[in-house]
Coordinates of C-alpha atoms in Angstrom, one line a residue:
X1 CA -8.1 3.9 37.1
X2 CA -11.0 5.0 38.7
X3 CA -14.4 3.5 37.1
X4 CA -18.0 5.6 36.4
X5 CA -19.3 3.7 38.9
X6 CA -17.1 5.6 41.4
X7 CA -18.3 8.7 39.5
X8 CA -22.1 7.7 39.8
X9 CA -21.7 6.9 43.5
X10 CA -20.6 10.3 44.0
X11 CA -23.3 11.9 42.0
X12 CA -23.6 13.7 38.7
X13 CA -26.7 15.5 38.6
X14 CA -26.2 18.5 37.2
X15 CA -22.7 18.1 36.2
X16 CA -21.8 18.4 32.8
X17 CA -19.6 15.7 31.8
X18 CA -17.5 15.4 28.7
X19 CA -17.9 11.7 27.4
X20 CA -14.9 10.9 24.7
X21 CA -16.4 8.2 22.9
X22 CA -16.0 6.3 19.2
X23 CA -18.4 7.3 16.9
X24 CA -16.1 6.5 14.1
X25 CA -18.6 4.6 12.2
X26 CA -18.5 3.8 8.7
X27 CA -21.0 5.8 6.1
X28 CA -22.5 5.4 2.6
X29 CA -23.1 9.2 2.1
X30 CA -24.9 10.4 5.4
X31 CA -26.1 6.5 5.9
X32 CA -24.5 4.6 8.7
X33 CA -23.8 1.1 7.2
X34 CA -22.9 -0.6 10.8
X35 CA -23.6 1.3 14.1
X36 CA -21.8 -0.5 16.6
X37 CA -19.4 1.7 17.9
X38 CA -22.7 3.7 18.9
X39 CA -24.1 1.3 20.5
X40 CA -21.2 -0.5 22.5
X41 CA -21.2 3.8 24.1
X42 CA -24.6 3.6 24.9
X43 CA -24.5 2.0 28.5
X44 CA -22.4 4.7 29.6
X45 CA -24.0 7.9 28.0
X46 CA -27.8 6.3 29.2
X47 CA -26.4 5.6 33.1
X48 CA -24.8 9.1 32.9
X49 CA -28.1 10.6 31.6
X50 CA -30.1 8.4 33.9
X51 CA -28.7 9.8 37.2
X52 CA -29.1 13.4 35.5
X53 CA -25.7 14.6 34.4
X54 CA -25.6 17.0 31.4
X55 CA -23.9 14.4 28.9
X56 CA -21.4 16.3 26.1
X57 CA -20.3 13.6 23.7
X58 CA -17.3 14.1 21.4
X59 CA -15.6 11.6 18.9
X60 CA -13.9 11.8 15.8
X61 CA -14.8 10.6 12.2
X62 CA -12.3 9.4 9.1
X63 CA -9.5 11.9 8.6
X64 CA -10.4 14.9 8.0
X65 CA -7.4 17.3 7.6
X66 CA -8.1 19.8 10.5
X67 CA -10.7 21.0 8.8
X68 CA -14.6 21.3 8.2
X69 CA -15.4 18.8 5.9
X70 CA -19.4 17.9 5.6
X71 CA -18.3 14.0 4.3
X72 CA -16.9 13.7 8.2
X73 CA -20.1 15.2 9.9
X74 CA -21.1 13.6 13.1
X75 CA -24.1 14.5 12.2
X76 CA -25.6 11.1 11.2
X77 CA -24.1 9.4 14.6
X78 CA -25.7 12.0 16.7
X79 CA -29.2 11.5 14.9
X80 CA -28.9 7.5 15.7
X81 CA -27.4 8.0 19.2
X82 CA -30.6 10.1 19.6
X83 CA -33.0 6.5 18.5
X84 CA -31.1 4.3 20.2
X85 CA -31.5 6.4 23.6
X86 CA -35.2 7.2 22.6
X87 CA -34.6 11.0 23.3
X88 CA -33.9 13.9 21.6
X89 CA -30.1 14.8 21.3
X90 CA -28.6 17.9 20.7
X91 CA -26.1 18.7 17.9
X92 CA -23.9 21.2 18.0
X93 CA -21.8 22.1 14.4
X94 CA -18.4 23.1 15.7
X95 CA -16.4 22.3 18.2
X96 CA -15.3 24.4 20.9
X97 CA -17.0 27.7 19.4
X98 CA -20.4 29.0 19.8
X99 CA -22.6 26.4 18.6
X100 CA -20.9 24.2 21.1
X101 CA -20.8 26.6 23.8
X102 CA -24.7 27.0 23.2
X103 CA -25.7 23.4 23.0
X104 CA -23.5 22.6 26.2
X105 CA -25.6 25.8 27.7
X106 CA -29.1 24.9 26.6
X107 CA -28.4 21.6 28.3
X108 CA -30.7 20.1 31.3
X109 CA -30.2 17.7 33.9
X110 CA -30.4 14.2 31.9
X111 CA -30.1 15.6 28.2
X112 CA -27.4 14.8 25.9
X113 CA -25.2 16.7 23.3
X114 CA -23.1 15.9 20.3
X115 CA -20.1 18.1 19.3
X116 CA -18.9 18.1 16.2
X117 CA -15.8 16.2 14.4
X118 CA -12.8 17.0 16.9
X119 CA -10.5 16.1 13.7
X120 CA -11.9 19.1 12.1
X121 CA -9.8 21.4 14.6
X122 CA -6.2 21.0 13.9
X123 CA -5.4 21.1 18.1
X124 CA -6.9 17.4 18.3
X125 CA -4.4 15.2 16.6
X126 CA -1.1 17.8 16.3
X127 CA 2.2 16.6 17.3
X128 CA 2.6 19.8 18.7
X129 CA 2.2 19.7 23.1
X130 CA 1.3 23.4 22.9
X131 CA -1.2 23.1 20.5
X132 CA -3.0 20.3 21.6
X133 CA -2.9 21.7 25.0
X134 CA -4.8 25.0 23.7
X135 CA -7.5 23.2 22.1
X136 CA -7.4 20.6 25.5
X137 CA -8.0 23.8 27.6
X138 CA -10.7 25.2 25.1
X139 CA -12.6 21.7 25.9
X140 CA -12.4 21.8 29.0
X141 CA -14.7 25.0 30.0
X142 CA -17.3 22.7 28.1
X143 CA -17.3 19.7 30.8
X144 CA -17.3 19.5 35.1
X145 CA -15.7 16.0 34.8
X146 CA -14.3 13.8 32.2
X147 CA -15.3 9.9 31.2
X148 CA -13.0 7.9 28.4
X149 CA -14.8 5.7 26.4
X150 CA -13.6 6.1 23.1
X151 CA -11.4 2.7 23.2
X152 CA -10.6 2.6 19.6
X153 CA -9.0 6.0 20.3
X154 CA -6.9 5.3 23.2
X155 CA -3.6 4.6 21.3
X156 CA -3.7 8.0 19.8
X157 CA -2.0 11.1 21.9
X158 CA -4.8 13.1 21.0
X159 CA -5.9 16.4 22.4
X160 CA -9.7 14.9 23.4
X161 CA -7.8 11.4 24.2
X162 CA -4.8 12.4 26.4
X163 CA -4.4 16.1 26.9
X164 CA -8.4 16.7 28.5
X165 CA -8.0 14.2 31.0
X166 CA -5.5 15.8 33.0
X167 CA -7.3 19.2 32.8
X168 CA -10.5 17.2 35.0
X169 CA -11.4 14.5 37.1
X170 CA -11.3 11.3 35.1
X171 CA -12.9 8.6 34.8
X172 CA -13.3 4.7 32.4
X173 CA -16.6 4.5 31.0
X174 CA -18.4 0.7 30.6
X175 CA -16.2 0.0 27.4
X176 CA -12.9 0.9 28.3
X177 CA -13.4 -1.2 31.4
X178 CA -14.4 -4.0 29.8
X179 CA -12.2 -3.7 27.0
X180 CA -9.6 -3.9 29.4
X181 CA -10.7 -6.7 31.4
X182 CA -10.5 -8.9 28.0
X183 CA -7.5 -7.8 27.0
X184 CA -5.9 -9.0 30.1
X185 CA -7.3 -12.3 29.0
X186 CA -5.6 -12.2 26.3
X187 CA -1.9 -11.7 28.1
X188 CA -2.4 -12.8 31.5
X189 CA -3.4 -16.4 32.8
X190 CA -4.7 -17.4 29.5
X191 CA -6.4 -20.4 29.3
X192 CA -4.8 -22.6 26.6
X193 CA -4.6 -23.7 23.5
X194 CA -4.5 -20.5 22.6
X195 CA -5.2 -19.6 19.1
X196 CA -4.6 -16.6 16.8
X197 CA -6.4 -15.7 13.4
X198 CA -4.7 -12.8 11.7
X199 CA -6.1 -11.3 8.4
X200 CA -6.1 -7.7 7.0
X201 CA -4.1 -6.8 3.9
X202 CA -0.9 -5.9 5.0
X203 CA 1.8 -7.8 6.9
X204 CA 3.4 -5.0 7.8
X205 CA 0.5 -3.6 10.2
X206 CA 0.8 -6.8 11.9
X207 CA 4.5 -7.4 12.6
X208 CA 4.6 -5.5 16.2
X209 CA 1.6 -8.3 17.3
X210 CA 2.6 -11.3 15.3
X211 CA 6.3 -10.7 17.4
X212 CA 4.8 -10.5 20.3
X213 CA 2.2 -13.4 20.0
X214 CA 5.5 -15.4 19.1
X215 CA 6.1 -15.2 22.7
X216 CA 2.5 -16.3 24.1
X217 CA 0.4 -18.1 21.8
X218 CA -0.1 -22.0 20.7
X219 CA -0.5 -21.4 17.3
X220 CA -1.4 -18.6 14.6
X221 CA -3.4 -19.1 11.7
X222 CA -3.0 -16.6 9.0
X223 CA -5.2 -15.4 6.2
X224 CA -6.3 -12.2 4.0
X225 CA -4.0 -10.4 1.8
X226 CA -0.8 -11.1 4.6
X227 CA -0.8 -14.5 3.9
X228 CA 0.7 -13.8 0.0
X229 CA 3.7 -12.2 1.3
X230 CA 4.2 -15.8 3.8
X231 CA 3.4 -17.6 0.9
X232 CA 6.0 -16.1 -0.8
X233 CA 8.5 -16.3 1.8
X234 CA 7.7 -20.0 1.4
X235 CA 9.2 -19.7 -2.1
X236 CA 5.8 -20.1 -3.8
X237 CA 4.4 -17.8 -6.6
X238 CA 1.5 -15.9 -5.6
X239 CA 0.4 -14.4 -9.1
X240 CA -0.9 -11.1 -8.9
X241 CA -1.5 -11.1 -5.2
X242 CA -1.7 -8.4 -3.0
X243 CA 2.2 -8.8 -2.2
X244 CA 5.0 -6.9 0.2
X245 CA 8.4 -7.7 -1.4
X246 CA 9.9 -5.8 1.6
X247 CA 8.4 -7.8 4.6
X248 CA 9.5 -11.3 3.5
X249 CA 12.9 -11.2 5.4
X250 CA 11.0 -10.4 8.6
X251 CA 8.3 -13.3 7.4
X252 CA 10.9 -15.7 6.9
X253 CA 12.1 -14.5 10.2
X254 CA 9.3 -15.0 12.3
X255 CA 8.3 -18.7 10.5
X256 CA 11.8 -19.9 12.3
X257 CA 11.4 -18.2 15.0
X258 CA 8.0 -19.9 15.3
X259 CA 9.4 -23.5 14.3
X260 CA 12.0 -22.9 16.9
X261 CA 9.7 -21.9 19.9
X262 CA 7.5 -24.6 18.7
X263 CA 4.2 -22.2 17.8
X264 CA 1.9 -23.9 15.0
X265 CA 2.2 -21.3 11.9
X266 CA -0.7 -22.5 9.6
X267 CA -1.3 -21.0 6.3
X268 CA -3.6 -20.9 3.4
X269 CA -3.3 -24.6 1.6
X270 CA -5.9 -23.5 -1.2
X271 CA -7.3 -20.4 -2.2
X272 CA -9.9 -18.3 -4.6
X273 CA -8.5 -16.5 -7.1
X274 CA -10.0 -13.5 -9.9
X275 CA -8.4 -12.2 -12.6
X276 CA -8.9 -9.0 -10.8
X277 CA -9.9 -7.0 -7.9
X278 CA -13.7 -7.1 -7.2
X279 CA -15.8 -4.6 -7.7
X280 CA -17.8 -3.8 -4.2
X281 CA -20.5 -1.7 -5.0
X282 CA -22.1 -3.8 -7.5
X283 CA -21.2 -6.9 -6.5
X284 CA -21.0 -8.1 -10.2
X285 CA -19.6 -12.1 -10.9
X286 CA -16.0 -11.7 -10.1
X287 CA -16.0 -15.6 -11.7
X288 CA -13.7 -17.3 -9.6
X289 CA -11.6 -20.2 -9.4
X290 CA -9.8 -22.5 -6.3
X291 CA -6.3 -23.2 -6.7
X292 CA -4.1 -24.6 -4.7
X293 CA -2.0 -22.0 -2.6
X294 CA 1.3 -23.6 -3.7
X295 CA 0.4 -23.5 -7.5
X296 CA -1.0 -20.2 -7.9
X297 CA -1.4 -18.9 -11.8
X298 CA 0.2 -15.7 -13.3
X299 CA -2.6 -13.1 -13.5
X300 CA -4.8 -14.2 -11.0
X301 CA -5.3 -12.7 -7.8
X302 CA -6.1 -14.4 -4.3
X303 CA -9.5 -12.6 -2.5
X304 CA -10.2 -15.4 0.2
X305 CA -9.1 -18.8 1.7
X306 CA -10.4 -22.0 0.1
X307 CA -12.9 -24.5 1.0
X308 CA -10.0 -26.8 2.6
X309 CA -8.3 -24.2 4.2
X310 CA -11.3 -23.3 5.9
X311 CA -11.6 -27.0 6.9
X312 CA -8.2 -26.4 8.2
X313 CA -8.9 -23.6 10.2
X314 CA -11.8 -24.8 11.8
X315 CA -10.3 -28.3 12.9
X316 CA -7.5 -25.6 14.5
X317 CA -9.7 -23.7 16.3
X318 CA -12.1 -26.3 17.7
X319 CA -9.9 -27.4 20.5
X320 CA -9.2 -24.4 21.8
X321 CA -9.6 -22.9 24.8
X322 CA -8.7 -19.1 23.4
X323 CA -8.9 -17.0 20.4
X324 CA -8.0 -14.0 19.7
X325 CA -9.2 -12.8 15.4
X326 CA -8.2 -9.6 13.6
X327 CA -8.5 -9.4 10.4
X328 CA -10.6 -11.0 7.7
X329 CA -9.7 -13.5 5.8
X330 CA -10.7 -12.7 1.9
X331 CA -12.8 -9.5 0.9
X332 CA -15.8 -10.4 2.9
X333 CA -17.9 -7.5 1.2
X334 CA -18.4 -9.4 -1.8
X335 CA -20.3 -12.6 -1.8
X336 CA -17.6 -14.1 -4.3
X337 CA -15.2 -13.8 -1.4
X338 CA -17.2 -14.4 2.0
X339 CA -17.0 -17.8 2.7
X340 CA -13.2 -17.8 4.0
X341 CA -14.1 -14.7 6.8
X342 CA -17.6 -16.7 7.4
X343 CA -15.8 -20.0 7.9
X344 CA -13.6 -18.4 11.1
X345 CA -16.9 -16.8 12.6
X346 CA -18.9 -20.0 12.3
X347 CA -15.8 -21.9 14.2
X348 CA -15.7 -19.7 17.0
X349 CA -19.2 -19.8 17.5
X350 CA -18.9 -23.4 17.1
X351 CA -16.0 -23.8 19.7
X352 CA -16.4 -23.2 23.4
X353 CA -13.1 -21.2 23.3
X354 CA -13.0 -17.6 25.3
X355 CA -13.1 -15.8 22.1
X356 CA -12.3 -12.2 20.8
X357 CA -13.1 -10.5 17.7
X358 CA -10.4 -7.9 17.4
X359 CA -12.3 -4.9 16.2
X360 CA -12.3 -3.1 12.6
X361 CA -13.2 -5.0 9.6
X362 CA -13.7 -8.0 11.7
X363 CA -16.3 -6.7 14.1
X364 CA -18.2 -5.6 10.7
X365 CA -17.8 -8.4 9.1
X366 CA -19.4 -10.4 11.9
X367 CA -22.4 -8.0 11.5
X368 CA -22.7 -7.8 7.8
X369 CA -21.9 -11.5 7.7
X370 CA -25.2 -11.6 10.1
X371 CA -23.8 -13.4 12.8
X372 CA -25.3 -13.1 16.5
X373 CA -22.9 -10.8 18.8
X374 CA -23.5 -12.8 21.6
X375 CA -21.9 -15.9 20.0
X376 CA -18.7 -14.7 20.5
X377 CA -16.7 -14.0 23.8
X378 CA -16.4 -10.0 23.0
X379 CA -16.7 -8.2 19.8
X380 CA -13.6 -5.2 20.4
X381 CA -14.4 -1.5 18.6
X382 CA -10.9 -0.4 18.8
X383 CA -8.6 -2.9 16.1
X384 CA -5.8 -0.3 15.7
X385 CA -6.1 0.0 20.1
X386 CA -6.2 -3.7 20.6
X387 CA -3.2 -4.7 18.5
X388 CA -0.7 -2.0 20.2
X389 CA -1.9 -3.4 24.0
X390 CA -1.3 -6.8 22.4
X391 CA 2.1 -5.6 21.5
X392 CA 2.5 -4.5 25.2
X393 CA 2.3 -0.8 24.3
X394 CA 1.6 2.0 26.5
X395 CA -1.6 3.7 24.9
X396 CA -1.6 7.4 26.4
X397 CA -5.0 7.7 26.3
X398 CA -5.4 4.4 29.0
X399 CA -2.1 6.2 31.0
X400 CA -4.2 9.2 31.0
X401 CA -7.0 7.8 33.2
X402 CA -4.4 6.4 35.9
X403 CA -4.0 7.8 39.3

């Protein structure tokens, strides 16, 4: 995999180069609420326009369905890319048709464009190689050479992700590399203990890297709305928790496998419970009570860890020499429901473990939660992209920037 450093040695100015990078940020209206998949681009897209290439950035947004959709406008990430660089950055409102054919035109050495929303052309996410191709093609008369940093989208077999790299010289931007260089951390000559925090909702998004952790780590810890469904695998009632009735089999499953290969499973021993779900944009009293995660009442609902559990989670983590976190452990974006997702933070900043924050509503939660990013080993932007290499997935868009 050929790096941009191998690019800048052999000069850019004057090229135009098509930068694939995550803007996927989330928005309240046309307000970004956390920019840090802008910023974790920037080094890349600055270098690039420091040494005078024509920089053409393309991401997607949300999910759009293949088309135009003014809620999934780029526009608000190509106005902040534009203060974070300190320069004016063009914006161009489609594309692959004349507005970005213009923008990409009107471009000097050491300027940078935006393209809008490749999700709102059907070629960038169809299942179809023909279609995807076209579209491919139709990007790239926009760019001279190609640079993939959009590591929350490299498990996709987009059109922008997998399809454009083959049609011109490729290269990994800053992120990917680095990205990469963790991840190998994470399933090469790890340094151990080694210790795993899983949260999120759903077990089943989990069950490819919770099968193949079975294999490699110490011990995993487990928290959010998953740990229901292992509570009831356990055989205890979970109220009205956020349950999956379908996943206990492989739950129960994985708990003896675990026993068997001697890997610590630890789970929730108290938790915080409402009467219902909270509501988030208010942040009203959600009047909450701590029960114990084996006596659980009908009616109420579990929205975080407990104060012991997050005793219990810290004294697991303190000795250890790795940790790997996706997923947080209670709905962090109410204060009602913080302290479980605050507690794993404040332990890895508190341990001298090689740690990773897995990306998506962790790496937010870190920020909202107004923790220092440099506390922590890495802070990933791609969740969905880290769990599949930790699975030992092939993400195409990775195999697309291989020799």
């Amino acid at each position: 995999m050929k790096t941009i450093d191998e690019l800048l040695a052999e000069g850019v100015a004057g090229k135009r180069v098509f930068v694939r990078a995550d803007l996927n940020v989330p928005l309240d209206g046309t307000t970004i609420t956390d920019d840090g998949r802008i910023r974790a681009v920037l080094p890349t897209i600055a270098k690039l326009a420091e040494a005078g290439a024509r920089v053409v950035v393309a991401s997607h947004l949300g999910r759009p369905k293949g088309a135009p959709d003014p809620a999934f406008s780029l526009a608000p990430a190509a106005a902040r890319l534009g203060e974070l660089l300190g320069a004016d950055v063009a914006f161009a409102t489609d594309t692959v048709g004349e507005s970005a054919r213009a923008a990409v035109a009107g471009l000097t050495d050491g300027q940078v464009a935006v393209i809008e929303n490749l999700r709102f052309n059907p070629g960038e996410t169809s299942k179809d190689d023909a279609e995807r191709g076209a579209f491919a093609d139709r990007l790239a008369e926009l760019a001279d050479v190609y640079v993939g940093d959009g590591f929350g989208a490299v498990h996709r077999k987009h059109a922008s992700v997998f399809d454009l790299p083959a049609r011109l010289p490729h290269y990994a931007g800053y992120l990917i590399a680095t990205e990469v260089g963790v991840l190998k951390k994470l399933t090469t000559d790890v340094k151990r203990p080694y210790a795993v925090v899983l949260g999120g909702a759903k077990v089943s998004d989990k069950l490819g890297v919770i099968d193949h952790l079975l294999e490699r780590a110490d011990r995993i810890l487990i928290g959010g709305g998953m740990a229901y469904t292992f509570l009831k695998a356990q055989g205890h009632e979970v109220g009205s928790s956020l349950l999956q009735e379908d996943q206990i089999p492989a739950v129960q499953e994985y708990l003896r496998r675990a026993e068997e290969k001697g890997v610590e499973f630890v789970l929730p021993v108290d938790v915080v419970v409402a009467p219902a779900f909270p509501d988030l944009k208010t942040k009203a009293p959600a009047h909450p009570t701590t029960v114990a995660a084996d006596a659980m009442p009908e009616g109420q609902m579990g929205l975080d860890n407990g104060p012991e559990t997050n005793k219990l989670y810290a004294s697991k983590l303190a000795d250890a020499a790795t940790v790997f976190w996706n997923g947080p452990m209670g709905v962090f974006e109410h204060p009602d429901f913080a302290d479980g997702t605050r507690a794993v933070a404040q332990a890895l900043v508190d341990s001298p473990a090689f740690s990773v924050v897995g990306g998506g509503d962790s790496a937010a939660a870190v920020r909202i939660l107004g923790f220092d990013e440099n506390a922590f080993g890495h802070i990933s932007t791609g969740g969905g992209a880290s769990l599949e290499y930790l699975e030992g997935k092939t993400l195409p868009g990775l195999a697309a920037l291989e020799d």
